[in-house]
Amino acid sequence: MSIIYNILISVLMMALTLVVIHIPGIVLAHLIIPKNDKDKYFWIIAPFLGISITILVLQSLVYLDIPLRISVFPYFLVAVICAGYIFFKHRNDIPKIPRTLYLFSLAVLLIHGIGFLGMGANNYIGHGWTDQYTYVTVAQFLMDKPFSTGYEDVGNEPYLVGAIVWKIDRIGLPVLNGLVAVLGNVNAKTAYGSVSLLSPFLTFLVVWLISCRVIRGKWEQYGAALSASLIQGFAMIHLGNFFSHSVAVPFLLLWPLVIENAIQTDEKKNIIMGIILLSGVYAIYAEFLPILIILALSALFWNILQKGKVIQSSIAIFLILAGGFLVNFGYIVNSISVMARGITMNPGWNTIYPYASKVEGLGYLWFGYSGPLLGSKWIIFAVNFVSILLTLLAFVGLINIFRKQKNILSLSILILAIFPVIIISQPEPFYYQFFKMLRTVVPLLVIGLWSILTDFWTDEPKGVSVNTTHIDALHKTVRLFPSFVLISLLLSSVVLTGYLAALSIPSIGKNRSGVMLVSTEELLDTYSYLEGERNKDFIISVSHPLQLGWIAYHGRNNRLYFFNNRFGGHNLDELTTVKFSFNDPSKFPSSAKKIIIGEEYPKITPASLSENLMAVVQNRERPPGYNALSDFNLMGKELELLIYSKSELEKNITLNFDADPDLHDTVNQHIIELNVEKGRFQEPIRIELENKKNVSVPLSISPGLSVIKLRRILPENCTLNNPDVSSEFLVNISQMEIIGER
């Protein structure tokens, strides 16, 4: 029953999302697509226009402090009325839906959405990266709160903290996410999955449109579009929760066609269409704006060389670029820092794709993985070797397309495809940006591959007589080999992308740490419970910041309290000097219910004490060069332990922990000084240790907050084995335990 419910709610959310983008899109497509072009691409451009105008209107209202819950229904009502009028009065002007094209696009959705269907829209997290948490909280914020909401307005809704941090960033897609959520009467997380799946849906449509221009044969064009929209490197963008990036990709691929139409025709409607589409992709992913400008200027230069018309084409490009940038007036200032981030070198980012600078990165691009998990060095070699060949053939195919056509489209897709090469050629390579861009353009590489292999033996335009004697002499197997390669690539993409999508389901994606971290049965039950509660007080005891972030989100309709300074990817101490009530133990209500997820650190026993006591280690840090995090969970040479007691009476407890002097020289001795800095006064306790040893310290805990500080003191004549290690382990907090009276 559960799987049927998951599939049903997922299908309904996907249907709602498609309807939501098509209704305003049909209105705009009817108004601004030239009459002669409607049969060519009406139903392909309509969803792009719907997304763009929706974001443009609603984001502008958001900046005017109007939450989406207020603006969505009037906006959508106007769109429905306009669409209804067009269908009744101008039905003959609307082309028929291309059924084959849309059936294939729905098949692409189904394959990419296997995990979405299996988990259900309300629990879907992709592969569980932290980006989803950020996007969902921003979308929920835009739904519920005025844009001007600041830290002082957070109260006991801690999820707002991250949303306030990121509200000045790219909020275009969270606006669309919020629209779908409001119309579906669900939360932003439930709407997230269906909006993210617009990426493969739209990519299939636009790649098919490009294929019709560069590949011969109806079914070859469909095959190229299917293969490009299902290729693993592209699929991992939305599965890895790169929300804005994933939906911006099809807009980027559409851009060469938009610019070509605007430059080469006298239709002013094409300029208006370009302005609206540019405003959309700019709001979704501003990092692409410099690329869009380069492509537009390259197209302008090429058109002038070929056809002249300097003034006409220059005006068209200027109006599109200026209009698309300026029409989203509220985002202009904030977008500058977002664009700058795209050309910023952050060494930490290079760890996200450690394989980006290696050949195995191409294996991830074409087959979803290349590495030791394949089990055999020969299989790894085969994957890497084939990936290199496919990449080289793909670039040869794109160059060949330009050689034959020499038009704006073929030039633009070639320039776009070599952008990753430009990035990696820098004196200081940007490996993170390189691999993200490589994943962005891999659908174009697939087009290049299909283009060269479908015409591998005959490469002449239709209508030209070709001597096929030498081709007929080839063995049938040899003649069919290029087709075999393309069909194999398509089938492998279907299977492997379906498998990668299925990894979003915990029972399948056990090796995906993000999935297993935030989608355990315990957490899913907690999310559901908190969503069903209203105006209750809860004290949350969770060690992992991302788990705590999601609990804070799902408990947003209640009053939440917790000790942790870090949650959902943010450190409160680094954000602001504002003291949040949800993080202030003096404001914790004694009547609040305590929710524990996983193991508590420190552990609190017995259960009767755990219900009334909460403890957290506040200043965890990892000493440089030390990776045994399972043993010494991010500790340093000083520790602050916060203990909050809901009881009205003092409690006698025993604090147990393991100390470890292993980083010292032959003098295996160290001293721990324990001070109660807040709470019931107790004399400082000095503990001298030799070798690894368990420590038990009796303490009295008063009602409310107690702050206990432990500090390591090195004895005289004691030196460190590694002078480069600036901090040392104090205690093993995975073994720390608070024991009360039974």
PDB file of C-alpha atoms in Angstrom, residues 29 44 146 150 172 225 240 242 307 345 365 377 419 485 542 555 581 605 610-611 641 647 685 717:
ATOM      1  CA  ALA A  29       3.796  31.099 -26.832  1.00  0.00           C
ATOM      2  CA  ILE A  44       8.844  22.919 -27.047  1.00  0.00           C
ATOM      3  CA  PRO A 146       7.961  38.441   3.694  1.00  0.00           C
ATOM      4  CA  GLY A 150      15.642  38.967   9.221  1.00  0.00           C
ATOM      5  CA  GLY A 172      14.441  31.814  -9.229  1.00  0.00           C
ATOM      6  CA  ALA A 225      17.546  13.116 -27.862  1.00  0.00           C
ATOM      7  CA  GLY A 240      23.175  15.266  -6.840  1.00  0.00           C
ATOM      8  CA  PHE A 242      22.252  20.742  -7.967  1.00  0.00           C
ATOM      9  CA  LYS A 307      25.392  38.294 -43.994  1.00  0.00           C
ATOM     10  CA  MET A 345      38.775  29.442  -6.884  1.00  0.00           C
ATOM     11  CA  LEU A 365      30.427  11.186 -17.569  1.00  0.00           C
ATOM     12  CA  LYS A 377      41.458  -3.455 -13.312  1.00  0.00           C
ATOM     13  CA  PHE A 419      33.965  25.629 -22.513  1.00  0.00           C
ATOM     14  CA  VAL A 485      27.618   1.525 -30.609  1.00  0.00           C
ATOM     15  CA  VAL A 542      20.567  15.189  17.270  1.00  0.00           C
ATOM     16  CA  GLY A 555       9.068  20.997  12.827  1.00  0.00           C
ATOM     17  CA  SER A 581      15.725  31.922  21.406  1.00  0.00           C
ATOM     18  CA  THR A 605      21.418   6.743  30.989  1.00  0.00           C
ATOM     19  CA  SER A 610      17.592  10.983  29.371  1.00  0.00           C
ATOM     20  CA  GLU A 611      14.007  12.231  29.190  1.00  0.00           C
ATOM     21  CA  LEU A 641      30.012  20.439  27.582  1.00  0.00           C
ATOM     22  CA  SER A 647      13.990  18.822  36.341  1.00  0.00           C
ATOM     23  CA  ILE A 685      38.729  19.092  39.395  1.00  0.00           C
ATOM     24  CA  ASN A 717      59.086  18.225  29.797  1.00  0.00           C
TER      25      ASN A 717
END
